[in-house]
Coordinates of C-alpha atoms and ligand atoms in Angstrom, one line a residue:
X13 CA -130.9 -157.1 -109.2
X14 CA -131.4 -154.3 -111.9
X15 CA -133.8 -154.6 -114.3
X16 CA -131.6 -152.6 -116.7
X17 CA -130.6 -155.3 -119.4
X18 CA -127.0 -156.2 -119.7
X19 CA -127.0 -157.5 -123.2
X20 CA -124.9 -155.9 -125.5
X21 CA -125.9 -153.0 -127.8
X22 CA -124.9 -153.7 -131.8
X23 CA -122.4 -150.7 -132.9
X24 CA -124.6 -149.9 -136.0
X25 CA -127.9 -149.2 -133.5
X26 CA -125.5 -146.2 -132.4
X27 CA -126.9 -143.0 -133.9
X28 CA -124.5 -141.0 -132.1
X29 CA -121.7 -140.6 -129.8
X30 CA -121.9 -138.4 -127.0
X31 CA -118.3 -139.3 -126.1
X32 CA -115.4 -141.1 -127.7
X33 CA -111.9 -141.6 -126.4
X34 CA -109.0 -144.2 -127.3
X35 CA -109.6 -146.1 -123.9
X36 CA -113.1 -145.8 -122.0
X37 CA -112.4 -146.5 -118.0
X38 CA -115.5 -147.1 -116.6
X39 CA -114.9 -146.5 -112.4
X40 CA -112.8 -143.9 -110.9
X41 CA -111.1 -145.5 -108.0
X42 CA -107.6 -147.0 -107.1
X43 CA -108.2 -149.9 -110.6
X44 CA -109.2 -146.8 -112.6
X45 CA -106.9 -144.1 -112.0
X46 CA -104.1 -146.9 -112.1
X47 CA -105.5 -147.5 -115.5
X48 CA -105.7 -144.0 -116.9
X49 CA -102.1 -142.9 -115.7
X50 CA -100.5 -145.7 -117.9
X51 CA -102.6 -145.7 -120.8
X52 CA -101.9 -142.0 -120.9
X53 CA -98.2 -142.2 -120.4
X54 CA -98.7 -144.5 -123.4
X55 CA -100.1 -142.0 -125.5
X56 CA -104.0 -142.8 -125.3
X57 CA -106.5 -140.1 -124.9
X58 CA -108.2 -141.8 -121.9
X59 CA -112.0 -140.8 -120.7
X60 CA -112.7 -142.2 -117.4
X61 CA -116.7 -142.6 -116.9
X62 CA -117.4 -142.3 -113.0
X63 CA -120.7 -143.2 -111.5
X64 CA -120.5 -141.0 -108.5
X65 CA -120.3 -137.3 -108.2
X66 CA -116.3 -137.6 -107.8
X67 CA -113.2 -140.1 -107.8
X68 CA -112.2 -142.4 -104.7
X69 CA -114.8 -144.9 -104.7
X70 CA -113.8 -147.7 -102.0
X71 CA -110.4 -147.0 -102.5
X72 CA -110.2 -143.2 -100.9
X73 CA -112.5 -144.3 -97.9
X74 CA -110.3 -147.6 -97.5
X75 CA -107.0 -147.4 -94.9
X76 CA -104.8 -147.6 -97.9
X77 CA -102.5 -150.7 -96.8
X78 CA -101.1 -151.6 -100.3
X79 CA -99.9 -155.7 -100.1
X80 CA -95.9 -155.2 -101.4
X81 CA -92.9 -157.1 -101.1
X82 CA -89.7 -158.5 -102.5
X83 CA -87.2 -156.0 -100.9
X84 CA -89.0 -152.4 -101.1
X85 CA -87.3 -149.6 -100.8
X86 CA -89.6 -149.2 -97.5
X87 CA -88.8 -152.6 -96.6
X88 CA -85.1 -152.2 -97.1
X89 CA -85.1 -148.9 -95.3
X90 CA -86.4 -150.1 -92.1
X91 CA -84.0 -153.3 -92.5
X92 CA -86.0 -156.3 -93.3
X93 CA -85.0 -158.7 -96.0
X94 CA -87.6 -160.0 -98.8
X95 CA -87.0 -161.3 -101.9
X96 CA -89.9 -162.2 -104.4
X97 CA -89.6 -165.9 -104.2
X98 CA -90.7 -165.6 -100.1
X99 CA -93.2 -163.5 -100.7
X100 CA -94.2 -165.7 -103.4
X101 CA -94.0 -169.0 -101.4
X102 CA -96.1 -166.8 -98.6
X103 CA -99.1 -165.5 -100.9
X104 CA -99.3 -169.1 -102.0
X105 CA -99.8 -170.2 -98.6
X106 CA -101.9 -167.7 -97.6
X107 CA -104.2 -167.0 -100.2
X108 CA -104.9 -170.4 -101.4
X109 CA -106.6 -173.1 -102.2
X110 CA -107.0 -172.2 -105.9
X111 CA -105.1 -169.1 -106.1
X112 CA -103.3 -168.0 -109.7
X113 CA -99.6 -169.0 -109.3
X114 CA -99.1 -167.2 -112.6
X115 CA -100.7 -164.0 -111.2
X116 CA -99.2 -164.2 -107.8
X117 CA -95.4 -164.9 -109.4
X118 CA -96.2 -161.4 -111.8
X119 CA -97.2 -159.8 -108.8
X120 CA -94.4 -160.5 -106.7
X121 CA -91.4 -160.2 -109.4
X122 CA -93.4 -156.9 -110.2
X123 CA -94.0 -155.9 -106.6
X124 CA -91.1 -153.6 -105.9
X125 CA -90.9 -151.9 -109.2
X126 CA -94.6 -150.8 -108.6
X127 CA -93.8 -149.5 -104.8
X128 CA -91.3 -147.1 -106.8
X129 CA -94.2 -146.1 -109.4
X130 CA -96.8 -145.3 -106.2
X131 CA -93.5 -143.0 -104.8
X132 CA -92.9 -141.6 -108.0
X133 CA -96.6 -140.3 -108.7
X134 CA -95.9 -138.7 -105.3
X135 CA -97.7 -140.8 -102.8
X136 CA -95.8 -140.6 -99.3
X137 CA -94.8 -143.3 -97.2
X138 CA -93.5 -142.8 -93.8
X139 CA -90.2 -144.9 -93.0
X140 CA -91.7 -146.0 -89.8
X141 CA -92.7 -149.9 -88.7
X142 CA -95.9 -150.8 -86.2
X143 CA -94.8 -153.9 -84.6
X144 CA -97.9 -154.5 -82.7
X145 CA -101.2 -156.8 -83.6
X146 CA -103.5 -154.7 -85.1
X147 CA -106.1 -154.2 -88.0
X148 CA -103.8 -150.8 -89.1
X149 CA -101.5 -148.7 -87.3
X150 CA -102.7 -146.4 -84.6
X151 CA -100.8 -143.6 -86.2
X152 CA -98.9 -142.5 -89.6
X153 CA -96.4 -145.4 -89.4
X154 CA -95.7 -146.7 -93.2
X155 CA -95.0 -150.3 -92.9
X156 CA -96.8 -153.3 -90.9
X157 CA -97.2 -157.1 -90.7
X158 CA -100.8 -156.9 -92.8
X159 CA -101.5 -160.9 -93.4
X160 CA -100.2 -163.2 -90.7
X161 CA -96.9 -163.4 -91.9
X162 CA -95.4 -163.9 -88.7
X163 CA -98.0 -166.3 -87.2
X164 CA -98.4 -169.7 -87.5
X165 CA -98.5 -171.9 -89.9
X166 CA -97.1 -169.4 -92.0
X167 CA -94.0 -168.3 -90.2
X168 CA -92.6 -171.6 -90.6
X169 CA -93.1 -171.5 -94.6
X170 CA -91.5 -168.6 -95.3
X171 CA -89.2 -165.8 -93.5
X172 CA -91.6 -163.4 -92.0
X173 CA -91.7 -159.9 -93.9
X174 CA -94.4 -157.0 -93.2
X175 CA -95.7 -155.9 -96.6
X176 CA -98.6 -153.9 -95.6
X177 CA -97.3 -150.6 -97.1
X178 CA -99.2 -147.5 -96.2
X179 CA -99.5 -144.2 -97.3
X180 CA -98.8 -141.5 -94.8
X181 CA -101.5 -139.6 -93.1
X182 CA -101.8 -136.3 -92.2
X183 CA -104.3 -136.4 -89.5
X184 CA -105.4 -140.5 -89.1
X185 CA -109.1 -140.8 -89.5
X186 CA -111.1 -142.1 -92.2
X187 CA -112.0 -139.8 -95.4
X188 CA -109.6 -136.9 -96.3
X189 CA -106.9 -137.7 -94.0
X190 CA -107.4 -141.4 -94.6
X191 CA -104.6 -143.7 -96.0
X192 CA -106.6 -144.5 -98.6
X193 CA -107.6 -141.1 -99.8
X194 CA -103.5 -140.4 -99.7
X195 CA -103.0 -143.0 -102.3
X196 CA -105.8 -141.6 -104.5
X197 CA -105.1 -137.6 -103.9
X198 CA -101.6 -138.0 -105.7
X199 CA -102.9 -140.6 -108.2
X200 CA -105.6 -138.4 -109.3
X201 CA -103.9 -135.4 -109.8
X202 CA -101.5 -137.1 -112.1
X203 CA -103.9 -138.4 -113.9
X204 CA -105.3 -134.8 -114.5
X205 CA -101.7 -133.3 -115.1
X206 CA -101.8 -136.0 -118.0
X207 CA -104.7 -135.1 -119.7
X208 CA -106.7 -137.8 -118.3
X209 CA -110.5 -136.7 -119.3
X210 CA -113.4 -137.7 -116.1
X211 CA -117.7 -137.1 -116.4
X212 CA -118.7 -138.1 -113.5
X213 CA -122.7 -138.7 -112.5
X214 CA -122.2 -141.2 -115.8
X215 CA -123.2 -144.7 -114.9
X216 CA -122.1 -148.1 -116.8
X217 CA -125.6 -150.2 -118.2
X218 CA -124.3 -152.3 -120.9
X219 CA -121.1 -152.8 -123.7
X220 CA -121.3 -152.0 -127.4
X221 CA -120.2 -154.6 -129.6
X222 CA -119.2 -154.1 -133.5
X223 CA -119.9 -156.9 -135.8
X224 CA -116.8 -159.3 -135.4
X225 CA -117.6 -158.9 -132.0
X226 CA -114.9 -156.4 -130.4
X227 CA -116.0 -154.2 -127.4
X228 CA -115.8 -150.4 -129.2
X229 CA -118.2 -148.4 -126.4
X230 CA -120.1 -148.6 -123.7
X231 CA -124.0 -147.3 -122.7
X232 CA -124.6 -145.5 -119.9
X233 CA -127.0 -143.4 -117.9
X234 CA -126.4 -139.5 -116.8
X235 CA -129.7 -138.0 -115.3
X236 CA -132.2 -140.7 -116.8
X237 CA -130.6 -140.2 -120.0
X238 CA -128.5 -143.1 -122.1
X239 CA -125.4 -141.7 -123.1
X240 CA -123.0 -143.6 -125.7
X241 CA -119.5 -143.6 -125.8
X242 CA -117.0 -144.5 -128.5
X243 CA -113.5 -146.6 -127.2
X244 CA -111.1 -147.0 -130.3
X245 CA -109.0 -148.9 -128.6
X246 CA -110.8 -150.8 -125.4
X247 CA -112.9 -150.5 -122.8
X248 CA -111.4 -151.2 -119.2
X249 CA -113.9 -152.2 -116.2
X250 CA -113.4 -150.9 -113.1
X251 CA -116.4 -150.8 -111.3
X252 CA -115.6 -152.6 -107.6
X253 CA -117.2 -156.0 -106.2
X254 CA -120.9 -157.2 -105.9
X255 CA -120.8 -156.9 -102.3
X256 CA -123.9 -154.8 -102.8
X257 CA -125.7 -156.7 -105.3
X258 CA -128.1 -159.1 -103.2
X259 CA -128.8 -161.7 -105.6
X260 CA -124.7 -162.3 -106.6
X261 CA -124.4 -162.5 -103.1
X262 CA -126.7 -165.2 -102.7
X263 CA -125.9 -166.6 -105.3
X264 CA -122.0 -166.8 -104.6
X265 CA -120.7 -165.8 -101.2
X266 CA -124.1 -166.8 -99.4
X267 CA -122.3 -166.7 -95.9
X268 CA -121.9 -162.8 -96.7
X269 CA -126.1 -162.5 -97.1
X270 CA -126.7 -159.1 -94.7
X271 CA -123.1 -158.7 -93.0
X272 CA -121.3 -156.5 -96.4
X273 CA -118.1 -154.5 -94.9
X274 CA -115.4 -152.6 -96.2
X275 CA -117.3 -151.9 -99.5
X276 CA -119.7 -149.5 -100.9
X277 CA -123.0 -149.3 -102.3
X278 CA -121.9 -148.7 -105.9
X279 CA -119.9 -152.3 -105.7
X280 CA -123.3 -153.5 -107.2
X281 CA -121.5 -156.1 -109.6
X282 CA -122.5 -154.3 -113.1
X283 CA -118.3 -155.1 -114.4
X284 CA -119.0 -158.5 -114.0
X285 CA -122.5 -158.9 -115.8
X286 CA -121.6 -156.8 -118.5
X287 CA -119.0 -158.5 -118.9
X288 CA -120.6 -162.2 -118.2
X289 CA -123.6 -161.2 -121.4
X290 CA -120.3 -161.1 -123.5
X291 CA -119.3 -164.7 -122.4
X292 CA -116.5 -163.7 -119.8
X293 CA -114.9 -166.3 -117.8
X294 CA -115.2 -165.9 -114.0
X295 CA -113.0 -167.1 -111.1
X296 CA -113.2 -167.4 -107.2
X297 CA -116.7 -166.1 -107.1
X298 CA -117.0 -167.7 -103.2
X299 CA -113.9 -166.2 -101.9
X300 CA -114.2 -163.9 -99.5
X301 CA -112.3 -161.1 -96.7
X302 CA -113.8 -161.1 -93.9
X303 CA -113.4 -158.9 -90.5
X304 CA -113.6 -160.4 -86.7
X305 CA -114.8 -157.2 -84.3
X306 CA -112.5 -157.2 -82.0
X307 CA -109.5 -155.7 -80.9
X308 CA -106.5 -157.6 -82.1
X309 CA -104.4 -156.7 -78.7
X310 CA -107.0 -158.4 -77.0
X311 CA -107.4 -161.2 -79.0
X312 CA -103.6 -162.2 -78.9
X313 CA -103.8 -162.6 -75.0
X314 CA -106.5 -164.4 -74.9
X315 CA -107.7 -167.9 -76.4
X316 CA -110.8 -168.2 -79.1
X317 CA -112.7 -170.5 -78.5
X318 CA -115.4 -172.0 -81.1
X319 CA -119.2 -173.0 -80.0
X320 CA -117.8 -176.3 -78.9
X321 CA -115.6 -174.4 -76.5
X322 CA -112.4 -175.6 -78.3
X323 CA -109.1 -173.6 -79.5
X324 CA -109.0 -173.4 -83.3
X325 CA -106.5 -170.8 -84.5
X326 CA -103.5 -168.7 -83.3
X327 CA -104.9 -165.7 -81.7
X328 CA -101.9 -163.8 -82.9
X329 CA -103.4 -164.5 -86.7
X330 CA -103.7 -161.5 -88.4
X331 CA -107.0 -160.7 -87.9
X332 CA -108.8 -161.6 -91.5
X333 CA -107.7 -164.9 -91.0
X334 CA -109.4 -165.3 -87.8
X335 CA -112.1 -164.1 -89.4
X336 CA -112.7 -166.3 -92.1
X337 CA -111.3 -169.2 -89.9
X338 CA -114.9 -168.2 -88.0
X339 CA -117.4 -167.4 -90.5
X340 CA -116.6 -170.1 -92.8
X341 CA -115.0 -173.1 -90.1
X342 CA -116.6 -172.2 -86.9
X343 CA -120.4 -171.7 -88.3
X344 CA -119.7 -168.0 -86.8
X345 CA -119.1 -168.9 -83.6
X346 CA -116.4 -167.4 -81.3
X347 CA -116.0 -167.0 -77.8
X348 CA -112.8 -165.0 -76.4
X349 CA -111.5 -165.9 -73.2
X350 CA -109.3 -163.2 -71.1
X351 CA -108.5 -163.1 -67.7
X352 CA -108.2 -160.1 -66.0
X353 CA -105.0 -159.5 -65.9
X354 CA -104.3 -159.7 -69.6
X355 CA -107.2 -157.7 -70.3
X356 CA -106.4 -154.4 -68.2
X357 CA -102.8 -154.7 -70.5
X358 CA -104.5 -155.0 -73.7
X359 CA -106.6 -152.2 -72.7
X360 CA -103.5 -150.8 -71.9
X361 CA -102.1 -150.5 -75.1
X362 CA -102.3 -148.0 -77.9
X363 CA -104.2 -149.7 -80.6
X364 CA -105.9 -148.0 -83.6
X365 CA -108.5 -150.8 -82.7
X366 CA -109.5 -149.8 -79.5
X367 CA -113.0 -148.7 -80.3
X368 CA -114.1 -152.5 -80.6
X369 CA -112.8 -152.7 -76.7
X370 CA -115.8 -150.1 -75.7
X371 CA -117.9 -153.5 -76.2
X372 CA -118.1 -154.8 -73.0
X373 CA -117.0 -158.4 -72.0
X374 CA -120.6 -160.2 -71.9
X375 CA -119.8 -162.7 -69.0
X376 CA -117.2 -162.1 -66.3
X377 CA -116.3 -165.3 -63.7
X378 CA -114.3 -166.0 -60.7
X379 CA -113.6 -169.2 -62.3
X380 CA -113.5 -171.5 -65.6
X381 CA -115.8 -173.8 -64.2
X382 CA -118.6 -170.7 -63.6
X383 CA -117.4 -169.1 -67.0
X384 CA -118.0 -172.4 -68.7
X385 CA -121.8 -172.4 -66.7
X386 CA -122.2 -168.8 -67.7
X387 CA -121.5 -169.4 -71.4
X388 CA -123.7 -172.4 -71.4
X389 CA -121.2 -175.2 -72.3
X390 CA -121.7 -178.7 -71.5
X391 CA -119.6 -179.0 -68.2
X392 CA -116.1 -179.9 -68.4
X393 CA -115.4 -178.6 -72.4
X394 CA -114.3 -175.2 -71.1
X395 CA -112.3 -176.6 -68.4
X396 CA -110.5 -178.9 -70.3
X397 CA -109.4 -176.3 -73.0
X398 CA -108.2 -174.1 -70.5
X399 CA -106.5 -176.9 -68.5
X400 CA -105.0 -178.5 -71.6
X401 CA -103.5 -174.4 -73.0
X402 CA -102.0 -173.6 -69.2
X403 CA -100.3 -176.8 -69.2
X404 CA -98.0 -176.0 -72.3
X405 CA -98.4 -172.0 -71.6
X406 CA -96.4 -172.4 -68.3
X407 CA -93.4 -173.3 -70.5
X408 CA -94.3 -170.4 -72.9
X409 CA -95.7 -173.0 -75.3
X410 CA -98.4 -173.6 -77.5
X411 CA -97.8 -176.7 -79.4
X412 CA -101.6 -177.3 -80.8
X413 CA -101.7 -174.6 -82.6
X414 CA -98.4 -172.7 -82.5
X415 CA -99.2 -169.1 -80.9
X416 CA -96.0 -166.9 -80.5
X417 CA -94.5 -167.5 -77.2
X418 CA -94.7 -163.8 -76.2
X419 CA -98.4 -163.3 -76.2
X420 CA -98.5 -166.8 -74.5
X421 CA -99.1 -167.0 -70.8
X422 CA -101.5 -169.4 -68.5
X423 CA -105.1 -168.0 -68.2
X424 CA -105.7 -167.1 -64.5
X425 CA -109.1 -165.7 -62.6
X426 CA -111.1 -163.8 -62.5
X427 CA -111.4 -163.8 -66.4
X428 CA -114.1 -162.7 -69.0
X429 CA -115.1 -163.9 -71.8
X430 CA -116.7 -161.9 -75.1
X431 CA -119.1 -163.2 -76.9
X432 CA -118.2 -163.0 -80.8
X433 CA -121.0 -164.8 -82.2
X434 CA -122.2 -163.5 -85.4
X435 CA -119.5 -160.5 -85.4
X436 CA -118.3 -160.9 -89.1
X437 CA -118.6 -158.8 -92.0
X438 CA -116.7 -158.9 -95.2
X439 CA -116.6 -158.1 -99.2
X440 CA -116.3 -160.2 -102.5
X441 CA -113.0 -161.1 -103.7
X442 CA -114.0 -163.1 -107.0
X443 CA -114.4 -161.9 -110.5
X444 CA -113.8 -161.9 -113.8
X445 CA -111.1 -163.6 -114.9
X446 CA -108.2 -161.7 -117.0
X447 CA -104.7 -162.4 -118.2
X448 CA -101.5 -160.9 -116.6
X449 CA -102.5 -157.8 -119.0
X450 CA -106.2 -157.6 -117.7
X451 CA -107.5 -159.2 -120.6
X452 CA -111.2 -160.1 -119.8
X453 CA -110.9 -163.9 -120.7
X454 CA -113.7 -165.5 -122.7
X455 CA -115.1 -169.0 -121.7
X456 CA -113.3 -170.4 -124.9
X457 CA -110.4 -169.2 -123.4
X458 CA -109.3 -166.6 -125.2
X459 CA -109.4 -162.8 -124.6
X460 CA -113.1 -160.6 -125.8
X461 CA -111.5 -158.4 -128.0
X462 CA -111.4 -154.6 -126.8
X463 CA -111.9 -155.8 -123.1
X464 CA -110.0 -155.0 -119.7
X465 CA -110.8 -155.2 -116.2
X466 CA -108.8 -154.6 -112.9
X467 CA -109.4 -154.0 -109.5
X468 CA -112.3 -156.1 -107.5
X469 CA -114.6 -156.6 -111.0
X470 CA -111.7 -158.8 -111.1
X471 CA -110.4 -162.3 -109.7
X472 CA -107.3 -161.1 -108.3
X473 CA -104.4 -162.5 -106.6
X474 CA -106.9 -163.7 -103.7
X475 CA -108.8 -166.6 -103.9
X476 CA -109.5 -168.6 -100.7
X477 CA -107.3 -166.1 -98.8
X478 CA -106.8 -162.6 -98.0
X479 CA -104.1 -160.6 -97.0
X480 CA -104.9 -156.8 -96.3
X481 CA -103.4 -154.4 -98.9
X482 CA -104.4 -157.2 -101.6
X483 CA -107.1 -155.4 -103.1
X484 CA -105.5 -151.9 -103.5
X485 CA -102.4 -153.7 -104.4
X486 CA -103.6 -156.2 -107.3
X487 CA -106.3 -153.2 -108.3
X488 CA -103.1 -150.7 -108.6
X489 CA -101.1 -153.4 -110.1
X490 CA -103.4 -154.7 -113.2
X491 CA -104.9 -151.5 -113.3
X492 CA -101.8 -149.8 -114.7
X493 CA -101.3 -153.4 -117.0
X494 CA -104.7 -152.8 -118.0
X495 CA -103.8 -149.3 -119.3
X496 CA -100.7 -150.2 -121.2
X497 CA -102.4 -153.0 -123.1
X498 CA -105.1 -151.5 -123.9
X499 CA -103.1 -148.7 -125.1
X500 CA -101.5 -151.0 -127.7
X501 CA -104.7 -153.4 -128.2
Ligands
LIG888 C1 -113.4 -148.9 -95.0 C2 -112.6 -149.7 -96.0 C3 -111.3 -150.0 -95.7 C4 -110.5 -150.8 -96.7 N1 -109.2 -151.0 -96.4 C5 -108.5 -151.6 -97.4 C6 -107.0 -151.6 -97.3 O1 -106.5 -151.1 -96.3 N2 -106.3 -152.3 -98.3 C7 -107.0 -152.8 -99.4 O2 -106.3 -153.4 -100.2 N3 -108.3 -152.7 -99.5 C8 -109.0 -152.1 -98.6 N4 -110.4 -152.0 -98.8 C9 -111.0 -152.5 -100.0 C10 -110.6 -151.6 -101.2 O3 -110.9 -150.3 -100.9 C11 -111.4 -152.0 -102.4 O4 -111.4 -153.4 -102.6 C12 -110.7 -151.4 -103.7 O5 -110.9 -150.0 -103.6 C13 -111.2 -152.0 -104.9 O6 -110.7 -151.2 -106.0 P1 -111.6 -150.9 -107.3 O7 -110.9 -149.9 -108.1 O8 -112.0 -152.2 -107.9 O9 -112.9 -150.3 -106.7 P2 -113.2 -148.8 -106.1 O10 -112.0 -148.2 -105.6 O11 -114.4 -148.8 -105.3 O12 -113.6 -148.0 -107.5 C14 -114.7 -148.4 -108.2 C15 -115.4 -147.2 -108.8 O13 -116.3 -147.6 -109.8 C16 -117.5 -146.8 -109.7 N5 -118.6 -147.5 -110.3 C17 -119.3 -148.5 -109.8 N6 -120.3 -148.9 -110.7 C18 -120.2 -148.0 -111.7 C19 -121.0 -147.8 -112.9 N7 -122.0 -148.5 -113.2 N8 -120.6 -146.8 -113.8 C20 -119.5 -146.0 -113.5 N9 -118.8 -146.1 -112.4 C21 -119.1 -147.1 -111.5 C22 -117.6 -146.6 -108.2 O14 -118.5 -145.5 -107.9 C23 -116.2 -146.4 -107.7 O15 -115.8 -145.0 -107.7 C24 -111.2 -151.2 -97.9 C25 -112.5 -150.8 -98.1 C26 -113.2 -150.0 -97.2 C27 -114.5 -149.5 -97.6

């Protein structure tokens, strides 16, 4: 942890400003642009304070899936129906326990109005669907299943949609072709073409307080030097997760402790503890994504099985879930079983995935029984998983735990097995908790005056779930709430 104190500066200590603006954003990625278009559109002269040398953080480097729904123009285009009460009763399902009905019913009754604001500030989506499992798609393709809504249990609580929207690509890789990066490029420059001020190199210590206690500035740090800047209006945090911030991580989401993914270094947690020395209320601090590596296509045809060498989850799940199903139910431990067969058609397919196949199988058998040996399970457990799978699967069947029929089939020899112990990473979905205008609460319960938040500072609409696209999504969403009540605040 820092040793840079968090607790507020007094407004009268404050010789002089070397900034002022109506609305301070503090972060420059998808929470913070979001932010600064809105609060500009409404009028405010917005200064966003960036800790890097440039905009993107997480967000440009991310894949971009954006969680949408209700009946998008996308959705509608490539004929699936949605409405906002199914993907409601899904993202309660799914994201749960705890999560924020209030939040998630906003989000979802607001979901297709803001697919229209992304197109509108002219980022592109492709009217194409990927219909395969998969952590993206391998190509440009704008719309996929991105949270296990067509796997069980979920697909018999509520009419399967794919709401993983995503921006198109020019070129797929990571970084300036990314998804991720085409979400921010257009966001970005219309936040320029409004006026929207940046400093960048400028990094958040602490908030300034005036005497009845409303936020009017913020400290920070360019180049060793403090720097102080003047918000008339309000301050919005939107500085990422503590995925990176060791002691919140043990502290919280001690199952994370050395396996941080999908994040980067600046998610050091400073949003929150600023924001905590004020008395700010937080929520779902243990929740958690978390990534399984390996190949989805190759997981679907196969059966997991956990360090007791039994089946616990659909291995059609949408990855995450399988995932967290591991790391937090299965004490880490998963073993995937694949006969031959199977495997040579996974490998077979075109997967944007398929550099987690170049990891061999570790054990390959002519039979169960010598799998089972190889593994090291008792004798018998292996056996009797397999046995007990093949005699539903040769009916297309998997009534323990509900895989689709088509990626069900009985498990023949030779087969191989992979050992996915220990092969989870993941970031911080918990926060500080704000209203559905990304109000930072108070523990009293009511809103710190002059204080916002949005993006993954924030408790979200995740709690003990995730769905990819959640995080861009809720950190676009609020983001652009943030901005508009600040504007008026
Ligand atoms: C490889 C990868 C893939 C991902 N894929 C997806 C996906 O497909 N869909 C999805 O929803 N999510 C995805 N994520 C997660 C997603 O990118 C983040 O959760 C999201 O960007 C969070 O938004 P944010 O605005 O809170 O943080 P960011 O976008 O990271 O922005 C925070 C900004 O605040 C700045 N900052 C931090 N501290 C300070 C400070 N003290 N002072 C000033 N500035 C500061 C940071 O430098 C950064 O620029 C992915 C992440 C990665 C890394």
């Amino acid at each position: 942890m820092s040793d840079v104190s968090v607790h507020p500066d007094r407004l009268d200590a404050v010789a002089e400003w070397d900034y002022e603006a109506d609305i301070v954003v503090v972060g420059y990625g998808v929470a913070g642009v979001s932010t600064a278009i809105e609060a500009a559109r409404a009028g405010a002269d917005v200064l966003v304070l960036e800790r890097t040398g440039g905009w993107g953080g997480a967000a440009a480097l991310s894949g971009g899936f954006i969680y949408l729904g209700g009946g998008t123009a996308l959705q509608k285009a490539l004929g699936f129906d949605d409405t906002p009460e199914n993907m409601e009763r899904f993202l309660m399902a799914a994201l749960g326990p705890g999560a924020d009905q209030a939040k998630i019913h906003d989000y979802c009754q607001g979901s297709v109005e803001h697919f229209d604001w992304l197109v509108a500030q002219g980022v592109p989506f492709k009217e194409e669907f990927w219909g395969e499992p998969g952590w993206e798609p391998p190509a440009d393709q704008g719309l996929m299943f991105s949270g296990g809504e067509n796997a069980a249990p979920y697909n018999t609580l509520a009419t399967p949609a794919p709401r993983g929207h995503l921006p198109q690509m020019a070129d797929k890789h990571t970084s300036e072709n990314g998804g991720g990066f085409m979400l921010m490029k257009p966001l970005i420059d219309t936040a320029a073409t409004l006026g929207v001020r940046a400093e960048y190199d400028v990094r958040l210590q602490r908030l300034i307080l005036d005497h009845s206690g409303r936020v009017t500035g913020v400290v920070a740090k360019r180049y060793g030097k403090p720097v102080h800047v003047r918000a008339r209006r309000g301050v919005v945090l939107a500085t990422g997760s503590f995925a990176y911030n060791q002691q919140m991580i043990e502290a919280y989401t001690p199952l994370l402790i050395n396996r941080p993914a999908a994040a980067i270094e600046e998610h050091d947690g400073i949003g929150i503890r600023v924001a905590q020395a004020l008395g700010a209320q937080l929520a779902h601090m243990d929740a958690i994504e978390v990534a399984i590596f390996a190949d989805p296509q190759v997981m679907a045809r196969g059966i997991l099985v956990n360090g007791r060498g039994q089946r616990y989850i659909p291995e059609d799940s949408y990855p995450s879930h399988i995932g967290q199903s591991t790391l937090i139910r299965q004490n880490n431990e998963a073993f995937l079983i694949i006969d031959e067969t199977a495997l040579e058609e996974a490998n077979n397919t075109v997967s944007s995935s398929a550099a987690m196949r170049s990891v061999p199988p570790a054990w390959v058998a002519e039979s169960v029984e010598e799998l089972e040996s190889e593994i090291g399970f008792p004798a018998g457990i292996l056996q009797a998983t397999v046995e007990v799978y093949n005699r539903h699967a040769k009916d297309g069947a998997d009534p323990l735990l509900g895989k689709k029929p088509q990626w069900v089939k009985p498990i023949g020899t030779p087969l191989a097995a992979y050992d996915l112990r220990n092969r989870t990473g993941g970031f911080t979905l918990g926060g500080l908790r704000t209203d559905l205008d990304s109000r930072v609460m108070h523990v009293s319960g009511d809103p710190i005056p002059g204080l916002f938040a949005a993006g993954r500072c924030t408790s979200g609409i995740s709690a003990g779930g995730y769905v990819s696209g959640a995080s861009l999504g809720d950190g676009s969403f609020y983001g652009r709430r943030a901005g508009r009540a600040a504007a008026v605040s």
